Coordinates of N, CA, C and O in Angstrom, one line a residue:
M285 N 150.5 56.1 204.5 CA 151.5 55.9 204.9 C 151.6 56.8 206.0 O 151.4 58.0 205.9
T286 N 153.0 56.4 206.7 CA 153.2 56.9 208.0 C 154.5 57.4 208.7 O 155.4 56.5 207.5
D287 N 154.7 57.8 209.0 CA 156.2 58.3 209.6 C 156.5 57.9 211.0 O 157.3 57.4 211.6
A288 N 155.1 56.9 211.4 CA 155.7 56.4 212.4 C 157.1 55.4 212.5 O 156.8 54.4 211.8
P289 N 157.4 55.4 213.9 CA 158.4 54.0 212.7 C 157.8 52.9 213.9 O 156.4 52.5 214.2
A290 N 158.3 51.6 213.0 CA 157.8 49.9 212.7 C 157.9 49.6 214.8 O 158.4 50.0 215.8
P291 N 156.7 49.4 215.5 CA 156.6 48.4 217.2 C 158.4 47.9 217.2 O 158.4 47.1 215.9
R292 N 158.0 48.3 218.4 CA 159.5 46.9 219.0 C 159.0 45.9 218.8 O 157.9 45.8 219.1
I293 N 160.2 45.0 218.6 CA 159.9 43.3 219.0 C 161.2 43.1 220.0 O 162.1 43.5 220.4
D294 N 160.4 42.3 221.2 CA 161.3 41.6 222.1 C 162.0 40.2 221.6 O 161.1 39.6 222.0
I295 N 162.4 40.3 221.3 CA 163.4 38.9 221.0 C 164.3 38.9 221.7 O 164.7 37.3 222.3
T296 N 163.9 38.7 223.0 CA 165.2 38.4 224.2 C 164.8 36.9 224.6 O 165.6 35.9 224.8
P297 N 164.1 37.0 225.1 CA 163.3 35.4 225.0 C 163.6 34.1 224.7 O 164.1 33.1 224.4
T298 N 163.4 35.0 222.8 CA 163.0 33.8 221.8 C 165.4 33.3 221.7 O 165.5 32.3 221.8
W299 N 165.1 34.8 222.1 CA 167.3 34.1 221.4 C 167.7 34.0 223.1 O 168.9 33.0 222.7
A300 N 167.2 33.9 224.0 CA 167.4 33.2 225.3 C 167.7 31.3 224.7 O 168.3 30.6 225.6
R301 N 166.3 31.1 224.3 CA 166.2 30.0 224.2 C 166.9 28.9 223.5 O 167.8 28.2 222.8
L302 N 167.2 29.6 221.8 CA 168.0 29.7 221.3 C 169.6 29.0 221.9 O 170.8 28.4 220.9
N303 N 170.0 30.3 222.7 CA 171.4 30.0 223.4 C 171.3 28.8 224.1 O 172.3 27.9 223.4
D304 N 170.1 28.8 224.7 CA 170.0 27.3 225.7 C 170.2 25.8 224.5 O 171.0 25.7 224.7
G305 N 169.5 26.5 223.4 CA 169.4 25.3 222.2 C 170.9 24.8 221.9 O 171.4 23.4 221.7
L306 N 171.8 26.0 221.4 CA 173.3 25.9 220.9 C 174.2 25.0 222.2 O 174.7 24.6 222.0
I307 N 173.6 25.3 223.4 CA 174.5 25.1 224.5 C 174.2 23.5 224.4 O 175.0 22.3 225.0
R308 N 173.1 23.2 224.3 CA 172.7 21.9 224.1 C 173.0 20.8 223.0 O 173.8 19.9 223.3
L309 N 173.2 21.7 221.9 CA 173.7 20.9 220.8 C 175.3 20.5 221.0 O 175.7 19.0 219.9
V310 N 176.1 21.0 221.9 CA 177.8 21.0 221.8 C 177.8 19.4 222.7 O 178.9 18.6 222.1
D311 N 176.5 19.0 223.2 CA 176.3 17.5 224.0 C 177.0 16.6 223.1 O 177.3 15.6 222.9
Y312 N 175.6 17.2 222.2 CA 175.7 16.2 220.9 C 177.0 15.6 219.9 O 176.6 14.6 219.3
I313 N 177.8 16.7 220.2 CA 179.4 16.3 219.0 C 179.9 15.6 219.8 O 180.6 15.4 221.1
P314 N 180.1 14.3 219.0 CA 181.1 13.0 219.8 C 182.8 14.4 220.3 O 182.8 14.9 219.1
D315 N 183.4 13.0 221.4 CA 184.1 14.0 221.4 C 185.3 14.2 220.5 O 186.4 14.7 220.2
D316 N 185.3 13.4 219.8 CA 186.4 12.9 218.7 C 185.9 13.3 217.5 O 187.0 13.0 216.5
Q317 N 185.1 13.9 217.5 CA 184.4 14.2 216.4 C 184.3 16.3 216.1 O 184.3 16.9 215.3
I318 N 184.8 16.5 217.2 CA 185.5 18.2 217.4 C 185.5 19.1 216.2 O 185.2 19.8 215.8
N319 N 186.8 18.4 216.0 CA 187.6 19.0 214.8 C 186.9 18.3 213.4 O 187.7 18.7 212.4
W320 N 185.7 18.1 213.6 CA 186.0 17.1 212.1 C 185.2 18.5 211.6 O 183.6 19.0 211.7
S321 N 184.5 18.3 209.7 CA 183.7 18.5 209.3 C 183.6 17.8 208.2 O 184.3 17.4 207.6
P322 N 182.6 17.9 207.2 CA 182.3 17.1 205.9 C 183.2 17.9 204.7 O 183.5 16.9 204.1
K323 N 184.3 18.6 204.5 CA 184.7 18.8 203.5 C 186.2 20.0 204.3 O 185.4 20.5 204.8
P324 N 187.2 18.9 203.9 CA 188.6 20.2 204.3 C 188.2 21.7 204.0 O 188.9 22.2 205.3
E325 N 187.4 22.0 203.5 CA 187.0 23.8 203.4 C 186.2 24.2 203.9 O 186.2 25.2 203.6
L326 N 185.4 23.8 204.8 CA 184.4 24.3 205.5 C 185.4 23.5 206.7 O 185.9 23.3 207.4
W327 N 184.4 24.9 207.4 CA 184.6 24.9 209.3 C 184.5 23.6 209.8 O 183.5 23.2 209.8
N328 N 184.8 22.7 210.9 CA 184.7 22.3 211.5 C 184.0 22.4 212.9 O 183.8 23.4 213.0
F329 N 183.2 21.4 213.4 CA 182.3 21.7 214.5 C 182.6 22.9 215.5 O 182.1 24.0 215.4
R330 N 183.8 22.7 215.7 CA 184.6 23.9 216.7 C 184.9 25.0 216.2 O 184.6 26.1 216.5
G331 N 185.9 24.8 215.2 CA 185.8 26.2 214.3 C 184.1 27.1 214.1 O 184.0 28.3 214.0
I332 N 183.3 26.8 214.2 CA 181.7 27.3 213.8 C 181.4 27.4 214.8 O 180.4 28.5 215.1
L333 N 181.8 27.0 216.1 CA 181.1 27.5 217.3 C 182.0 28.4 218.2 O 181.5 29.5 219.0
L334 N 183.3 28.4 217.8 CA 183.8 29.2 218.3 C 184.1 31.0 217.1 O 184.0 31.6 218.2
H335 N 183.4 30.8 215.9 CA 183.5 32.1 215.4 C 181.9 32.2 216.1 O 181.7 33.5 216.0
I336 N 180.8 32.3 216.6 CA 179.5 32.3 217.0 C 179.9 33.3 218.3 O 179.6 34.2 218.5
A337 N 180.7 32.6 218.9 CA 181.0 33.4 219.7 C 182.0 34.5 220.3 O 182.0 35.1 220.4
S338 N 182.8 34.6 218.7 CA 184.0 35.7 218.9 C 183.3 36.3 218.1 O 183.8 37.5 218.1
A339 N 181.7 36.3 216.8 CA 181.3 37.4 216.6 C 180.6 38.0 217.9 O 180.6 39.0 217.3
R340 N 180.1 37.1 218.6 CA 179.8 38.2 219.2 C 180.3 39.6 220.3 O 179.6 40.2 220.3
D341 N 181.1 38.7 220.5 CA 182.3 39.8 221.8 C 182.6 40.5 220.2 O 183.1 42.1 221.1
N342 N 183.5 40.3 219.3 CA 183.9 41.4 218.6 C 183.0 42.6 218.3 O 183.4 43.8 218.6
W343 N 180.9 42.3 218.0 CA 180.4 43.2 218.2 C 180.2 44.2 218.5 O 180.6 45.0 219.1
L344 N 180.3 43.2 219.8 CA 180.5 44.4 221.3 C 181.7 45.0 222.0 O 181.5 45.9 222.4
S345 N 182.4 44.2 221.0 CA 183.1 45.3 221.7 C 184.4 46.0 220.7 O 184.3 47.3 220.9
R346 N 184.3 45.7 219.5 CA 184.9 46.4 218.7 C 183.7 48.3 218.1 O 184.2 49.4 218.4
T347 N 182.4 47.6 217.8 CA 181.3 48.3 217.5 C 180.8 49.1 218.6 O 180.9 50.5 218.4
V348 N 180.1 48.1 219.0 CA 179.2 48.6 220.4 C 180.4 49.6 221.8 O 179.9 51.0 222.3
Q349 N 181.6 48.8 221.5 CA 182.7 49.5 222.7 C 181.6 49.1 224.1 O 181.3 50.5 224.9
D350 N 181.5 48.0 224.6 CA 180.4 47.9 225.8 C 181.5 47.8 227.1 O 180.8 47.9 228.4
G351 N 182.9 48.2 227.1 CA 184.0 47.8 227.7 C 184.3 47.0 228.3 O 184.7 46.2 229.3
V352 N 183.6 45.8 228.1 CA 184.2 44.6 228.5 C 185.0 44.5 227.7 O 185.4 44.0 226.7
N353 N 186.3 43.5 228.7 CA 187.5 42.6 227.8 C 187.8 41.5 228.0 O 187.1 40.9 228.7
A354 N 186.8 40.8 226.1 CA 186.4 39.1 226.3 C 188.0 38.8 225.7 O 189.1 39.5 225.2
P355 N 187.3 37.3 226.1 CA 188.9 36.9 226.5 C 189.1 36.2 224.4 O 188.0 36.6 223.8
D356 N 190.3 36.0 224.1 CA 190.4 35.4 222.6 C 189.6 33.7 222.4 O 190.9 32.7 223.0
V357 N 188.7 34.2 221.6 CA 188.3 32.6 222.4 C 188.5 31.2 221.2 O 189.0 30.6 221.7
W358 N 189.4 32.4 220.6 CA 190.2 31.3 219.1 C 191.2 30.7 219.7 O 191.7 29.4 219.5
R359 N 191.9 31.4 220.9 CA 193.1 31.0 221.7 C 192.9 30.1 222.9 O 193.3 29.7 223.9
T360 N 192.0 30.8 224.2 CA 191.7 29.9 225.3 C 190.7 29.1 225.5 O 190.3 28.6 226.3
V361 N 189.5 28.9 224.7 CA 188.4 27.5 224.2 C 189.0 26.6 223.9 O 189.2 27.0 222.4
Q362 N 188.9 25.2 224.5 CA 189.5 24.3 223.5 C 188.1 23.3 224.2 O 188.0 22.3 223.0
T363 N 187.9 23.0 224.4 CA 186.8 21.3 225.5 C 185.3 22.4 225.1 O 185.3 23.6 224.8
K364 N 184.4 21.2 224.8 CA 183.7 21.2 224.7 C 182.2 22.0 225.5 O 181.4 23.2 225.4
A365 N 183.3 21.8 227.1 CA 182.5 22.6 228.4 C 183.5 24.3 228.5 O 181.9 24.9 229.0
E366 N 184.4 24.3 227.9 CA 184.2 25.5 227.6 C 184.2 26.6 226.6 O 183.5 27.6 226.3
I367 N 183.5 25.8 225.3 CA 182.7 26.6 224.2 C 181.6 26.7 225.1 O 181.0 28.3 225.4
Q368 N 180.3 25.3 226.1 CA 179.9 26.0 226.3 C 179.7 27.5 227.1 O 179.0 27.8 227.0
G369 N 180.4 27.7 228.5 CA 180.9 28.4 228.8 C 181.2 29.5 228.0 O 180.5 30.7 228.4
A370 N 181.6 29.7 226.9 CA 181.7 31.1 226.2 C 180.3 31.0 225.4 O 180.0 32.6 225.7
F371 N 179.6 30.2 225.4 CA 178.4 30.9 224.9 C 177.4 31.5 226.3 O 176.7 32.4 225.7
R372 N 177.4 30.8 227.2 CA 177.2 31.2 228.4 C 177.3 32.8 228.8 O 176.9 33.6 228.7
R373 N 178.9 32.5 228.9 CA 179.3 34.8 228.6 C 179.1 34.9 227.1 O 178.3 36.7 228.1
T374 N 179.1 35.1 226.2 CA 179.0 36.0 225.5 C 177.1 36.1 225.4 O 176.4 37.3 225.4
W375 N 176.0 35.3 225.6 CA 174.9 35.6 226.1 C 174.5 36.4 227.4 O 173.6 37.6 226.3
D376 N 175.3 36.4 228.5 CA 175.6 37.5 229.7 C 175.5 39.4 228.7 O 174.8 39.9 229.2
R377 N 176.2 38.8 227.9 CA 177.2 40.3 227.5 C 175.9 41.2 226.7 O 175.9 42.2 226.2
L378 N 175.3 39.6 225.4 CA 174.3 40.5 224.7 C 172.9 40.8 225.5 O 172.4 41.8 225.3
E379 N 172.4 40.0 226.3 CA 171.6 40.4 226.9 C 171.4 41.4 227.3 O 170.3 42.3 227.9
A380 N 172.6 42.1 228.3 CA 172.9 43.3 228.8 C 172.7 44.3 227.7 O 172.2 45.2 228.0
F381 N 172.8 44.3 226.8 CA 173.1 45.0 225.3 C 172.0 45.5 224.9 O 170.6 46.5 224.9
L382 N 170.9 44.2 224.7 CA 169.6 43.8 224.1 C 168.8 44.3 225.2 O 167.3 45.2 224.6
A383 N 168.8 44.6 226.7 CA 167.8 45.4 227.6 C 167.8 46.7 227.9 O 167.5 47.1 228.5
D384 N 169.4 47.0 227.3 CA 169.2 48.8 226.9 C 169.1 49.2 225.8 O 169.4 49.7 225.0
R385 N 167.7 50.0 225.9 CA 167.1 50.6 224.9 C 168.3 51.7 224.2 O 168.2 51.6 222.7
G386 N 168.4 52.6 225.1 CA 169.4 53.7 224.4 C 170.6 53.3 223.4 O 171.1 53.4 222.4
K387 N 171.8 51.8 223.5 CA 172.4 51.5 223.6 C 171.7 50.8 221.5 O 172.0 50.9 220.8
L388 N 170.6 50.1 221.8 CA 169.8 49.9 220.4 C 168.9 51.0 219.6 O 169.4 50.5 219.1
D389 N 169.3 51.8 220.2 CA 168.7 52.9 219.4 C 169.5 53.8 219.1 O 169.1 54.6 217.9
E390 N 170.6 53.8 219.2 CA 172.2 54.4 219.1 C 172.9 53.9 218.0 O 172.5 52.8 217.3
E391 N 173.3 54.9 217.2 CA 173.8 55.0 216.1 C 175.6 54.0 216.2 O 176.3 54.5 216.7
Y392 N 176.3 53.3 215.3 CA 177.9 53.1 215.8 C 177.8 52.9 214.2 O 177.5 52.8 213.4
N393 N 179.6 53.3 214.4 CA 179.9 53.3 213.4 C 181.0 52.3 213.4 O 181.6 51.4 214.6
D394 N 180.3 51.2 212.5 CA 181.7 50.2 211.9 C 182.5 50.0 210.8 O 181.8 49.9 210.0
D395 N 183.5 50.1 211.7 CA 184.7 50.1 210.6 C 185.8 49.5 210.2 O 185.8 49.2 211.6
D396 N 185.8 48.2 209.6 CA 186.4 47.0 209.2 C 187.8 47.4 208.8 O 188.0 46.7 208.2
G397 N 188.0 49.2 208.6 CA 189.0 49.1 207.0 C 189.1 49.1 206.1 O 189.2 49.7 205.6
D398 N 188.4 47.9 205.8 CA 187.7 47.7 204.1 C 186.5 48.4 203.8 O 186.1 49.3 203.1
W399 N 185.6 49.0 204.5 CA 184.6 49.9 204.8 C 184.2 50.6 206.2 O 184.8 50.0 206.9
H400 N 183.8 51.6 205.9 CA 183.3 52.1 206.7 C 181.4 52.3 206.6 O 181.0 52.6 205.5
R401 N 180.6 52.1 207.5 CA 178.7 52.1 207.2 C 178.5 52.4 209.2 O 179.2 51.9 210.3
V402 N 177.4 52.8 208.8 CA 176.6 53.3 210.5 C 175.3 52.5 210.0 O 174.7 52.2 209.7
V403 N 175.1 51.7 211.3 CA 173.9 50.8 212.2 C 174.1 51.2 212.8 O 174.4 51.9 214.0
T404 N 172.1 50.6 213.6 CA 171.5 50.9 214.8 C 172.3 49.8 215.5 O 172.5 48.4 215.2
G405 N 172.0 50.3 217.0 CA 172.3 48.5 217.2 C 170.8 47.8 217.4 O 171.3 46.1 217.7
H406 N 169.9 48.3 216.8 CA 169.1 47.0 215.8 C 169.3 46.2 215.4 O 169.4 45.1 215.5
W407 N 170.4 47.2 214.5 CA 171.1 46.2 213.2 C 171.6 45.2 213.5 O 171.4 43.9 212.8
I408 N 172.5 45.5 214.5 CA 173.9 44.8 215.3 C 172.5 43.4 216.1 O 173.1 42.3 215.3
A409 N 171.7 43.4 216.6 CA 170.7 42.5 217.3 C 170.2 41.5 216.3 O 170.6 40.6 216.8
F410 N 169.7 42.2 215.0 CA 168.8 41.2 214.1 C 169.6 40.6 213.8 O 170.1 38.9 213.2
H411 N 171.6 41.4 213.2 CA 172.6 40.6 212.4 C 172.8 39.4 213.1 O 173.2 38.4 212.8
L412 N 173.4 39.3 214.7 CA 173.8 38.7 215.4 C 173.0 37.5 215.4 O 173.1 36.3 215.8
L413 N 171.6 38.2 215.7 CA 170.8 36.6 216.2 C 170.7 35.7 214.6 O 170.4 34.6 214.4
E414 N 170.5 36.7 213.3 CA 170.6 35.8 212.1 C 172.2 35.0 212.2 O 171.4 33.9 211.5
H415 N 173.0 35.8 212.7 CA 174.7 34.5 212.9 C 174.5 33.1 213.4 O 174.4 32.4 213.3
D416 N 173.7 33.3 214.7 CA 173.2 32.6 215.5 C 172.6 31.2 215.1 O 173.0 30.1 215.0
V417 N 171.3 31.9 214.2 CA 170.3 30.7 213.5 C 171.0 29.6 212.4 O 171.5 29.2 212.0
H418 N 171.8 30.8 211.8 CA 172.2 30.9 210.3 C 173.3 28.7 210.7 O 173.5 28.0 210.1
H419 N 174.3 29.5 211.6 CA 175.0 28.5 212.0 C 174.7 27.6 213.1 O 175.4 26.1 213.2
R420 N 174.0 27.5 213.7 CA 173.2 26.6 214.2 C 172.8 25.6 213.3 O 172.4 24.7 212.9
A421 N 172.1 25.6 211.8 CA 171.8 25.3 210.6 C 172.6 24.5 210.3 O 173.3 22.9 209.6
D422 N 174.1 25.0 210.6 CA 175.7 24.1 209.8 C 175.9 22.9 211.0 O 176.0 22.0 210.2
I423 N 175.7 23.4 212.2 CA 175.8 22.5 212.9 C 174.9 21.1 213.1 O 175.7 20.4 213.2
L424 N 173.8 21.7 213.1 CA 172.8 19.8 212.5 C 173.0 19.4 211.7 O 172.5 18.6 211.5
H425 N 173.4 20.1 210.4 CA 173.9 19.6 209.4 C 174.5 18.9 209.4 O 174.7 17.7 208.4
Y426 N 176.0 19.2 210.5 CA 177.2 18.3 209.8 C 176.2 17.2 211.4 O 177.0 15.5 210.6
L427 N 175.6 17.4 212.0 CA 175.4 15.9 212.9 C 174.9 15.0 212.4 O 174.4 14.4 212.0
A428 N 173.7 15.8 211.1 CA 173.0 14.7 210.7 C 174.0 13.9 209.2 O 173.4 12.9 209.4
L429 N 174.9 14.8 208.9 CA 175.9 13.5 208.2 C 176.8 12.5 209.0 O 176.9 11.8 208.3
L430 N 176.9 12.8 210.1 CA 177.5 11.7 210.6 C 176.4 11.0 211.5 O 176.6 10.1 212.2
G431 N 174.9 11.0 211.2 CA 174.1 10.1 211.7 C 173.7 9.8 212.8 O 173.4 9.4 213.6
I432 N 173.4 11.1 213.1 CA 173.5 11.6 215.4 C 172.3 12.4 215.3 O 172.3 13.5 214.1
E433 N 171.3 11.4 215.9 CA 169.7 12.5 216.1 C 170.0 13.7 216.5 O 170.5 13.3 218.3
T434 N 169.1 14.7 216.6 CA 169.4 15.5 217.9 C 167.4 15.7 217.9 O 166.8 15.3 217.0
P435 N 167.3 17.1 219.0 CA 166.5 17.1 219.6 C 165.6 18.1 218.6 O 166.8 18.1 217.4
D436 N 164.6 17.9 218.3 CA 163.8 18.6 217.5 C 163.8 20.3 218.1 O 163.3 20.3 219.0
V437 N 165.0 20.7 217.6 CA 165.1 22.2 218.1 C 164.0 23.4 217.7 O 164.1 24.6 217.7
G438 N 163.2 23.3 216.4 CA 162.9 23.9 215.9 C 162.8 25.3 215.8 O 164.1 25.2 216.1
T439 N 161.5 26.2 215.5 CA 162.2 27.6 215.5 C 162.2 28.5 217.1 O 161.0 28.5 216.9
P440 N 163.1 29.4 216.9 CA 163.1 30.2 218.0 C 161.7 31.6 218.2 O 161.7 31.4 217.3

């Protein structure tokens, strides 16, 4: 057994393709269905999409403290074009974070009032990647329930 650190994995190009795919999926949502969900207790398309952008902004602002004043997407983003713009903007923030090895190696205090834990930038990156993939699946399932065919997105 060795104490050598695990090799680094460059997820940025793969995640960039995933982000581009999320942006394209927004176009498949009919304008009159953006507030649709299969059940009242589930988030609608808009809610899922804004949650993705909001989570990115929240982690980078609150925990990483990258110094970017991000708009409150829940209040400022309404249209599909604005959702796509929020994905592009938040991706630019993520890409800068992923490109900074020091930020990835750093330990951050994640304190949300109810808990406190220390996480690394690597943990934050993989958590956000998993979050994007998870909610992409929600969007694909919702579209399938509406009978809307989507392109084969594959796994990034």
